[in-house]
């Protein structure tokens, strides 16, 4: 059983102190695309749901990966139906999401390499604990020496990868 949001359902929910209700607007598809493309592109919202009676369109923002099969389907549906002018925002958001995911993959890869290099470097140099004086304090020059040695060991593992360095 699926309940579609409408003004009456919203009022019933609010009457029962359920106030965190998803906004419901009635507008044309072109108006919805124009209204929400910017907020999808700046990742202010996760996505929107558009329903046409019994058909439902979920338009996701930058958090959607938009695999190749989705892109083919989007392009075919828009181009084959002559909707390229009115529905261009769908392709724009999808292409930006793909760029966003490519950047996130690169960042995750870099973070993985950094963590690996950090652990490797720690296994090769004396720990900060070992640099403490007999009184249990760390002198500033020993902290600086530790930091420099750690950086140098990590750079050795960077293999000239500029994102990694």
Short mmCIF file of N, CA and C in Angstrom, two decimals:
data_model
loop_
_atom_site.label_atom_id
_atom_site.label_comp_id
_atom_site.label_asym_id
_atom_site.label_seq_id
_atom_site.Cartn_x
_atom_site.Cartn_y
_atom_site.Cartn_z
N UNK A 1 0.85 -1.17 0.00
CA UNK A 1 0.00 0.00 0.00
C UNK A 1 0.90 1.23 0.00
N UNK A 2 0.72 2.10 -0.98
CA UNK A 2 1.52 3.31 -1.09
C UNK A 2 0.60 4.52 -0.94
N UNK A 3 0.96 5.41 -0.02
CA UNK A 3 0.21 6.66 0.16
C UNK A 3 1.00 7.78 -0.50
N UNK A 4 0.41 8.45 -1.45
CA UNK A 4 1.06 9.58 -2.08
C UNK A 4 0.79 10.83 -1.25
N UNK A 5 1.82 11.64 -1.07
CA UNK A 5 1.64 12.86 -0.30
C UNK A 5 0.65 13.76 -1.03
N UNK A 6 -0.26 14.31 -0.27
CA UNK A 6 -1.21 15.27 -0.80
C UNK A 6 -1.58 16.21 0.35
N UNK A 7 -2.33 17.25 0.05
CA UNK A 7 -2.66 18.24 1.07
C UNK A 7 -3.46 17.66 2.22
N UNK A 8 -4.39 16.75 1.94
CA UNK A 8 -5.19 16.14 3.00
C UNK A 8 -4.32 15.28 3.92
N UNK A 9 -3.46 14.44 3.34
CA UNK A 9 -2.57 13.60 4.15
C UNK A 9 -1.63 14.47 4.98
N UNK A 10 -1.12 15.53 4.40
CA UNK A 10 -0.23 16.44 5.13
C UNK A 10 -0.97 17.02 6.34
N UNK A 11 -2.23 17.42 6.15
CA UNK A 11 -3.01 17.99 7.24
C UNK A 11 -3.25 16.95 8.34
N UNK A 12 -3.55 15.71 7.97
CA UNK A 12 -3.75 14.65 8.96
C UNK A 12 -2.47 14.44 9.76
N UNK A 13 -1.34 14.40 9.09
CA UNK A 13 -0.06 14.22 9.79
C UNK A 13 0.22 15.38 10.74
N UNK A 14 -0.01 16.60 10.29
CA UNK A 14 0.22 17.76 11.14
C UNK A 14 -0.74 17.78 12.33
N UNK A 15 -1.99 17.35 12.12
CA UNK A 15 -2.97 17.27 13.21
C UNK A 15 -2.51 16.32 14.31
N UNK A 16 -1.67 15.35 13.95
CA UNK A 16 -1.16 14.37 14.91
C UNK A 16 0.30 14.66 15.30
N UNK A 17 0.65 15.94 15.20
CA UNK A 17 1.97 16.44 15.61
C UNK A 17 3.14 15.80 14.86
N UNK A 18 2.90 15.43 13.63
CA UNK A 18 3.99 14.96 12.77
C UNK A 18 4.25 16.12 11.81
N UNK A 19 5.26 16.90 12.15
CA UNK A 19 5.48 18.14 11.40
C UNK A 19 6.63 18.05 10.41
N UNK A 20 7.47 17.05 10.54
CA UNK A 20 8.60 16.90 9.62
C UNK A 20 8.12 16.13 8.39
N UNK A 21 7.39 16.83 7.55
CA UNK A 21 6.76 16.22 6.39
C UNK A 21 7.44 16.73 5.13
N UNK A 22 7.68 15.85 4.21
CA UNK A 22 8.31 16.23 2.95
C UNK A 22 7.39 17.18 2.20
N UNK A 23 7.99 18.24 1.67
CA UNK A 23 7.23 19.25 0.95
C UNK A 23 6.58 18.64 -0.29
N UNK A 24 5.35 19.02 -0.55
CA UNK A 24 4.60 18.51 -1.70
C UNK A 24 4.17 19.70 -2.54
N UNK A 25 4.59 19.73 -3.78
CA UNK A 25 4.21 20.81 -4.70
C UNK A 25 3.67 20.21 -5.98
N UNK A 26 2.70 20.89 -6.54
CA UNK A 26 2.21 20.49 -7.86
C UNK A 26 2.71 21.51 -8.86
N UNK A 27 3.45 21.01 -9.87
CA UNK A 27 4.00 21.88 -10.91
C UNK A 27 4.30 21.03 -12.13
N UNK A 28 4.58 21.68 -13.22
CA UNK A 28 4.93 20.95 -14.44
C UNK A 28 6.32 20.35 -14.31
N UNK A 29 6.60 19.37 -15.12
CA UNK A 29 7.94 18.74 -15.09
C UNK A 29 9.01 19.77 -15.40
N UNK A 30 8.80 20.61 -16.39
CA UNK A 30 9.79 21.62 -16.76
C UNK A 30 10.03 22.57 -15.59
N UNK A 31 8.96 22.99 -14.89
CA UNK A 31 9.12 23.87 -13.73
C UNK A 31 9.90 23.17 -12.62
N UNK A 32 9.62 21.89 -12.39
CA UNK A 32 10.33 21.13 -11.36
C UNK A 32 11.81 21.01 -11.70
N UNK A 33 12.12 20.73 -12.97
CA UNK A 33 13.51 20.62 -13.39
C UNK A 33 14.24 21.95 -13.21
N UNK A 34 13.57 23.03 -13.58
CA UNK A 34 14.18 24.36 -13.43
C UNK A 34 14.35 24.73 -11.96
N UNK A 35 13.36 24.41 -11.14
CA UNK A 35 13.39 24.78 -9.73
C UNK A 35 14.45 24.01 -8.94
N UNK A 36 14.61 22.72 -9.21
CA UNK A 36 15.45 21.88 -8.36
C UNK A 36 16.84 21.56 -8.91
N UNK A 37 17.12 21.87 -10.16
CA UNK A 37 18.43 21.51 -10.71
C UNK A 37 19.56 22.17 -9.93
N UNK A 38 19.40 23.43 -9.55
CA UNK A 38 20.45 24.12 -8.80
C UNK A 38 20.72 23.51 -7.45
N UNK A 39 19.65 23.14 -6.72
CA UNK A 39 19.84 22.57 -5.39
C UNK A 39 20.40 21.15 -5.48
N UNK A 40 20.12 20.46 -6.57
CA UNK A 40 20.73 19.14 -6.77
C UNK A 40 22.21 19.30 -7.10
N UNK A 41 22.54 20.30 -7.92
CA UNK A 41 23.94 20.52 -8.31
C UNK A 41 24.81 21.00 -7.16
N UNK A 42 24.25 21.75 -6.24
CA UNK A 42 25.08 22.19 -5.10
C UNK A 42 24.93 21.24 -3.90
N UNK A 43 24.27 20.11 -4.14
CA UNK A 43 24.14 19.03 -3.16
C UNK A 43 23.39 19.46 -1.89
N UNK A 44 22.48 20.43 -2.04
CA UNK A 44 21.67 20.88 -0.91
C UNK A 44 20.60 19.86 -0.54
N UNK A 45 20.16 19.11 -1.54
CA UNK A 45 19.16 18.06 -1.31
C UNK A 45 19.64 16.78 -1.97
N UNK A 46 19.17 15.65 -1.44
CA UNK A 46 19.59 14.35 -1.99
C UNK A 46 18.92 14.08 -3.33
N UNK A 47 17.68 14.49 -3.47
CA UNK A 47 16.95 14.25 -4.70
C UNK A 47 15.51 14.68 -4.55
N UNK A 48 14.76 14.52 -5.62
CA UNK A 48 13.34 14.81 -5.57
C UNK A 48 12.58 13.64 -6.18
N UNK A 49 11.32 13.54 -5.82
CA UNK A 49 10.44 12.52 -6.37
C UNK A 49 9.34 13.24 -7.12
N UNK A 50 9.18 12.85 -8.37
CA UNK A 50 8.13 13.44 -9.22
C UNK A 50 7.19 12.30 -9.57
N UNK A 51 5.89 12.51 -9.36
CA UNK A 51 4.98 11.45 -9.75
C UNK A 51 3.97 11.97 -10.76
N UNK A 52 3.70 11.12 -11.71
CA UNK A 52 2.74 11.39 -12.77
C UNK A 52 1.64 10.35 -12.63
N UNK A 53 0.74 10.56 -11.71
CA UNK A 53 -0.29 9.55 -11.48
C UNK A 53 0.33 8.33 -10.84
N UNK A 54 0.44 7.25 -11.60
CA UNK A 54 1.02 6.02 -11.06
C UNK A 54 2.50 5.87 -11.39
N UNK A 55 3.04 6.72 -12.25
CA UNK A 55 4.47 6.65 -12.57
C UNK A 55 5.26 7.56 -11.63
N UNK A 56 6.40 7.06 -11.19
CA UNK A 56 7.24 7.81 -10.26
C UNK A 56 8.63 7.98 -10.86
N UNK A 57 9.12 9.21 -10.84
CA UNK A 57 10.47 9.53 -11.29
C UNK A 57 11.26 10.01 -10.07
N UNK A 58 12.34 9.32 -9.76
CA UNK A 58 13.24 9.77 -8.69
C UNK A 58 14.43 10.43 -9.36
N UNK A 59 14.62 11.70 -9.09
CA UNK A 59 15.73 12.45 -9.67
C UNK A 59 16.73 12.71 -8.57
N UNK A 60 17.85 12.00 -8.63
CA UNK A 60 18.87 12.07 -7.59
C UNK A 60 19.92 13.11 -7.95
N UNK A 61 20.58 13.60 -6.94
CA UNK A 61 21.62 14.61 -7.12
C UNK A 61 23.01 14.02 -7.19
N UNK A 62 23.97 14.71 -6.57
CA UNK A 62 25.38 14.34 -6.70
C UNK A 62 25.75 13.06 -5.95
N UNK A 63 24.91 12.61 -5.03
CA UNK A 63 25.23 11.39 -4.30
C UNK A 63 24.91 10.13 -5.10
N UNK A 64 24.24 10.27 -6.21
CA UNK A 64 23.95 9.13 -7.08
C UNK A 64 25.13 8.93 -8.01
N UNK A 65 25.51 7.68 -8.25
CA UNK A 65 26.70 7.42 -9.09
C UNK A 65 26.41 7.53 -10.58
N UNK A 66 25.18 7.39 -11.01
CA UNK A 66 24.81 7.44 -12.42
C UNK A 66 25.74 6.57 -13.29
N UNK A 67 25.62 5.24 -13.16
CA UNK A 67 26.46 4.36 -13.97
C UNK A 67 26.14 4.51 -15.47
N UNK A 68 27.00 3.94 -16.30
CA UNK A 68 26.86 4.07 -17.75
C UNK A 68 25.47 3.67 -18.23
N UNK A 69 24.90 2.60 -17.66
CA UNK A 69 23.58 2.14 -18.11
C UNK A 69 22.51 3.21 -17.84
N UNK A 70 22.63 3.93 -16.72
CA UNK A 70 21.68 5.03 -16.43
C UNK A 70 21.85 6.14 -17.45
N UNK A 71 23.10 6.46 -17.78
CA UNK A 71 23.36 7.55 -18.72
C UNK A 71 22.80 7.23 -20.10
N UNK A 72 22.95 5.99 -20.52
CA UNK A 72 22.39 5.57 -21.82
C UNK A 72 20.88 5.71 -21.79
N UNK A 73 20.25 5.25 -20.72
CA UNK A 73 18.80 5.33 -20.60
C UNK A 73 18.32 6.78 -20.57
N UNK A 74 19.02 7.62 -19.83
CA UNK A 74 18.64 9.04 -19.75
C UNK A 74 18.75 9.67 -21.13
N UNK A 75 19.88 9.47 -21.79
CA UNK A 75 20.11 10.07 -23.10
C UNK A 75 19.08 9.58 -24.12
N UNK A 76 18.85 8.27 -24.15
CA UNK A 76 17.87 7.73 -25.10
C UNK A 76 16.48 8.28 -24.85
N UNK A 77 16.06 8.30 -23.60
CA UNK A 77 14.71 8.79 -23.28
C UNK A 77 14.54 10.26 -23.61
N UNK A 78 15.54 11.05 -23.32
CA UNK A 78 15.43 12.49 -23.59
C UNK A 78 15.54 12.77 -25.08
N UNK A 79 16.56 12.22 -25.73
CA UNK A 79 16.79 12.51 -27.15
C UNK A 79 15.73 11.91 -28.06
N UNK A 80 15.33 10.66 -27.78
CA UNK A 80 14.36 9.99 -28.65
C UNK A 80 12.96 10.59 -28.54
N UNK A 81 12.71 11.31 -27.48
CA UNK A 81 11.38 11.91 -27.30
C UNK A 81 11.39 13.41 -27.60
N UNK A 82 12.51 13.91 -28.11
CA UNK A 82 12.59 15.32 -28.45
C UNK A 82 12.51 16.24 -27.24
N UNK A 83 13.05 15.81 -26.12
CA UNK A 83 12.96 16.58 -24.88
C UNK A 83 14.28 17.23 -24.49
N UNK A 84 15.22 17.30 -25.43
CA UNK A 84 16.56 17.77 -25.07
C UNK A 84 16.56 19.19 -24.51
N UNK A 85 15.73 20.08 -25.01
CA UNK A 85 15.71 21.45 -24.48
C UNK A 85 15.06 21.50 -23.10
N UNK A 86 13.93 20.85 -22.95
CA UNK A 86 13.19 20.98 -21.69
C UNK A 86 13.76 20.11 -20.57
N UNK A 87 14.46 19.05 -20.91
CA UNK A 87 14.95 18.11 -19.88
C UNK A 87 16.47 18.06 -19.79
N UNK A 88 17.14 19.03 -20.35
CA UNK A 88 18.60 19.05 -20.35
C UNK A 88 19.19 19.02 -18.94
N UNK A 89 18.47 19.60 -17.95
CA UNK A 89 18.99 19.64 -16.58
C UNK A 89 19.22 18.24 -16.01
N UNK A 90 18.42 17.27 -16.45
CA UNK A 90 18.61 15.90 -15.97
C UNK A 90 20.00 15.41 -16.36
N UNK A 91 20.39 15.65 -17.61
CA UNK A 91 21.72 15.23 -18.07
C UNK A 91 22.82 16.04 -17.38
N UNK A 92 22.58 17.32 -17.17
CA UNK A 92 23.58 18.16 -16.51
C UNK A 92 23.85 17.65 -15.10
N UNK A 93 22.80 17.37 -14.34
CA UNK A 93 22.97 16.87 -12.98
C UNK A 93 23.66 15.50 -13.00
N UNK A 94 23.26 14.64 -13.91
CA UNK A 94 23.87 13.30 -14.00
C UNK A 94 25.36 13.40 -14.32
N UNK A 95 25.73 14.26 -15.25
CA UNK A 95 27.15 14.41 -15.60
C UNK A 95 27.96 15.00 -14.45
N UNK A 96 27.38 15.96 -13.73
CA UNK A 96 28.08 16.53 -12.56
C UNK A 96 28.24 15.48 -11.46
N UNK A 97 27.22 14.64 -11.28
CA UNK A 97 27.30 13.58 -10.27
C UNK A 97 28.42 12.60 -10.62
N UNK A 98 28.57 12.29 -11.90
CA UNK A 98 29.64 11.38 -12.31
C UNK A 98 31.02 12.00 -12.03
N UNK A 99 31.15 13.29 -12.27
CA UNK A 99 32.41 13.98 -11.96
C UNK A 99 32.66 13.96 -10.45
N UNK A 100 31.60 14.21 -9.68
CA UNK A 100 31.69 14.20 -8.22
C UNK A 100 32.17 12.84 -7.73
N UNK A 101 31.60 11.76 -8.28
CA UNK A 101 31.99 10.40 -7.87
C UNK A 101 33.42 10.08 -8.26
N UNK A 102 33.84 10.54 -9.43
CA UNK A 102 35.22 10.30 -9.85
C UNK A 102 36.19 10.98 -8.88
N UNK A 103 35.86 12.21 -8.47
CA UNK A 103 36.70 12.92 -7.51
C UNK A 103 36.71 12.21 -6.16
N UNK A 104 35.54 11.74 -5.72
CA UNK A 104 35.46 11.02 -4.44
C UNK A 104 36.30 9.74 -4.48
N UNK A 105 36.27 9.03 -5.62
CA UNK A 105 37.09 7.82 -5.74
C UNK A 105 38.56 8.15 -5.59
N UNK A 106 38.97 9.24 -6.24
CA UNK A 106 40.37 9.67 -6.19
C UNK A 106 40.75 10.02 -4.75
N UNK A 107 39.86 10.74 -4.04
CA UNK A 107 40.14 11.12 -2.66
C UNK A 107 40.21 9.90 -1.75
N UNK A 108 39.30 8.94 -1.95
CA UNK A 108 39.33 7.72 -1.13
C UNK A 108 40.61 6.95 -1.37
N UNK A 109 41.02 6.88 -2.63
CA UNK A 109 42.26 6.18 -2.96
C UNK A 109 43.45 6.87 -2.29
N UNK A 110 43.47 8.19 -2.35
CA UNK A 110 44.55 8.95 -1.73
C UNK A 110 44.57 8.73 -0.22
N UNK A 111 43.39 8.78 0.41
CA UNK A 111 43.32 8.56 1.85
C UNK A 111 43.80 7.16 2.23
N UNK A 112 43.45 6.18 1.42
CA UNK A 112 43.91 4.81 1.66
C UNK A 112 45.44 4.75 1.61
N UNK A 113 46.03 5.38 0.56
CA UNK A 113 47.49 5.38 0.42
C UNK A 113 48.17 6.15 1.56
N UNK A 114 47.56 7.25 1.98
CA UNK A 114 48.13 8.02 3.08
C UNK A 114 48.14 7.21 4.37
N UNK A 115 47.03 6.54 4.65
CA UNK A 115 46.95 5.74 5.87
C UNK A 115 47.97 4.60 5.83
N UNK A 116 48.09 3.98 4.68
CA UNK A 116 49.05 2.88 4.53
C UNK A 116 50.48 3.40 4.73
N UNK A 117 50.80 4.55 4.12
CA UNK A 117 52.14 5.12 4.25
C UNK A 117 52.41 5.55 5.68
N UNK A 118 51.40 6.09 6.35
CA UNK A 118 51.54 6.52 7.75
C UNK A 118 51.88 5.32 8.63
N UNK A 119 51.14 4.23 8.48
CA UNK A 119 51.39 3.04 9.28
C UNK A 119 52.78 2.46 8.97
N UNK A 120 53.13 2.48 7.69
CA UNK A 120 54.44 1.98 7.29
C UNK A 120 55.55 2.84 7.89
N UNK A 121 55.37 4.17 7.83
CA UNK A 121 56.38 5.08 8.37
C UNK A 121 56.53 4.90 9.88
N UNK A 122 55.42 4.74 10.58
CA UNK A 122 55.48 4.56 12.04
C UNK A 122 56.25 3.30 12.41
N UNK A 123 56.20 2.29 11.54
CA UNK A 123 56.92 1.05 11.85
C UNK A 123 58.42 1.19 11.63
N UNK A 124 58.86 2.27 10.96
CA UNK A 124 60.27 2.44 10.63
C UNK A 124 60.99 3.48 11.48
N UNK A 125 60.25 4.28 12.24
CA UNK A 125 60.89 5.31 13.04
C UNK A 125 60.48 5.16 14.50
N UNK A 126 61.25 5.81 15.34
CA UNK A 126 60.93 5.77 16.78
C UNK A 126 59.61 6.50 17.02
N UNK A 127 58.80 5.97 17.88
CA UNK A 127 57.51 6.60 18.17
C UNK A 127 57.72 7.85 19.01
N UNK A 128 56.68 8.67 19.11
CA UNK A 128 56.75 9.86 19.96
C UNK A 128 56.99 9.47 21.42
N UNK A 129 56.43 8.35 21.81
CA UNK A 129 56.61 7.85 23.18
C UNK A 129 58.10 7.63 23.47
N UNK A 130 58.82 7.09 22.47
CA UNK A 130 60.25 6.84 22.64
C UNK A 130 61.07 8.12 22.72
N UNK A 131 60.50 9.23 22.20
CA UNK A 131 61.21 10.51 22.21
C UNK A 131 61.03 11.28 23.52
N UNK A 132 60.20 10.80 24.40
CA UNK A 132 59.96 11.51 25.66
C UNK A 132 61.21 11.49 26.53
N UNK A 133 61.39 12.57 27.26
CA UNK A 133 62.53 12.64 28.18
C UNK A 133 62.20 11.80 29.42
N UNK A 134 63.16 11.70 30.31
CA UNK A 134 62.96 10.91 31.53
C UNK A 134 61.80 11.44 32.36
N UNK A 135 61.54 12.74 32.25
CA UNK A 135 60.45 13.34 33.02
C UNK A 135 59.09 13.10 32.35
N UNK A 136 59.09 12.48 31.19
CA UNK A 136 57.84 12.18 30.50
C UNK A 136 57.33 13.29 29.61
N UNK A 137 58.16 14.30 29.34
CA UNK A 137 57.74 15.41 28.48
C UNK A 137 58.42 15.29 27.12
N UNK A 138 57.83 15.97 26.16
CA UNK A 138 58.40 16.01 24.82
C UNK A 138 58.93 17.41 24.55
N UNK A 139 60.18 17.47 24.12
CA UNK A 139 60.76 18.76 23.77
C UNK A 139 60.33 19.11 22.35
N UNK A 140 60.19 20.40 22.09
CA UNK A 140 59.70 20.87 20.79
C UNK A 140 60.58 20.38 19.64
N UNK A 141 61.90 20.37 19.81
CA UNK A 141 62.77 19.93 18.72
C UNK A 141 62.60 18.44 18.44
N UNK A 142 62.29 17.64 19.46
CA UNK A 142 62.06 16.21 19.24
C UNK A 142 60.74 15.98 18.50
N UNK A 143 59.75 16.78 18.81
CA UNK A 143 58.47 16.69 18.08
C UNK A 143 58.70 17.05 16.62
N UNK A 144 59.45 18.12 16.39
CA UNK A 144 59.75 18.55 15.01
C UNK A 144 60.54 17.46 14.27
N UNK A 145 61.52 16.86 14.92
CA UNK A 145 62.32 15.81 14.32
C UNK A 145 61.42 14.61 13.97
N UNK A 146 60.55 14.23 14.88
CA UNK A 146 59.61 13.12 14.63
C UNK A 146 58.73 13.43 13.42
N UNK A 147 58.18 14.64 13.40
CA UNK A 147 57.29 15.05 12.31
C UNK A 147 58.03 15.00 10.97
N UNK A 148 59.25 15.51 10.94
CA UNK A 148 60.04 15.52 9.71
C UNK A 148 60.36 14.09 9.25
N UNK A 149 60.77 13.24 10.19
CA UNK A 149 61.08 11.85 9.84
C UNK A 149 59.84 11.13 9.32
N UNK A 150 58.69 11.38 9.94
CA UNK A 150 57.43 10.77 9.50
C UNK A 150 57.08 11.22 8.08
N UNK A 151 57.19 12.51 7.82
CA UNK A 151 56.92 13.04 6.48
C UNK A 151 57.85 12.42 5.44
N UNK A 152 59.12 12.33 5.74
CA UNK A 152 60.09 11.79 4.79
C UNK A 152 59.80 10.32 4.47
N UNK A 153 59.47 9.56 5.49
CA UNK A 153 59.14 8.14 5.26
C UNK A 153 57.87 8.01 4.42
N UNK A 154 56.89 8.87 4.68
CA UNK A 154 55.65 8.81 3.91
C UNK A 154 55.89 9.23 2.46
N UNK A 155 56.73 10.22 2.24
CA UNK A 155 57.05 10.66 0.88
C UNK A 155 57.70 9.53 0.09
N UNK A 156 58.53 8.73 0.75
CA UNK A 156 59.17 7.60 0.07
C UNK A 156 58.12 6.64 -0.49
N UNK A 157 56.97 6.55 0.18
CA UNK A 157 55.90 5.66 -0.29
C UNK A 157 54.97 6.30 -1.30
N UNK A 158 55.17 7.58 -1.61
CA UNK A 158 54.23 8.28 -2.49
C UNK A 158 54.40 7.91 -3.95
N UNK A 159 55.55 7.42 -4.33
CA UNK A 159 55.82 7.02 -5.72
C UNK A 159 55.49 8.14 -6.70
N UNK A 160 55.81 9.36 -6.31
CA UNK A 160 55.64 10.57 -7.15
C UNK A 160 54.19 10.87 -7.49
N UNK A 161 53.24 10.34 -6.75
CA UNK A 161 51.83 10.64 -6.96
C UNK A 161 51.54 12.01 -6.33
N UNK A 162 51.22 13.01 -7.16
CA UNK A 162 51.03 14.37 -6.67
C UNK A 162 49.85 14.48 -5.71
N UNK A 163 48.76 13.73 -5.94
CA UNK A 163 47.61 13.77 -5.03
C UNK A 163 47.99 13.19 -3.67
N UNK A 164 48.82 12.18 -3.71
CA UNK A 164 49.25 11.53 -2.49
C UNK A 164 50.15 12.43 -1.67
N UNK A 165 51.07 13.13 -2.35
CA UNK A 165 52.02 13.99 -1.63
C UNK A 165 51.30 15.18 -1.05
#
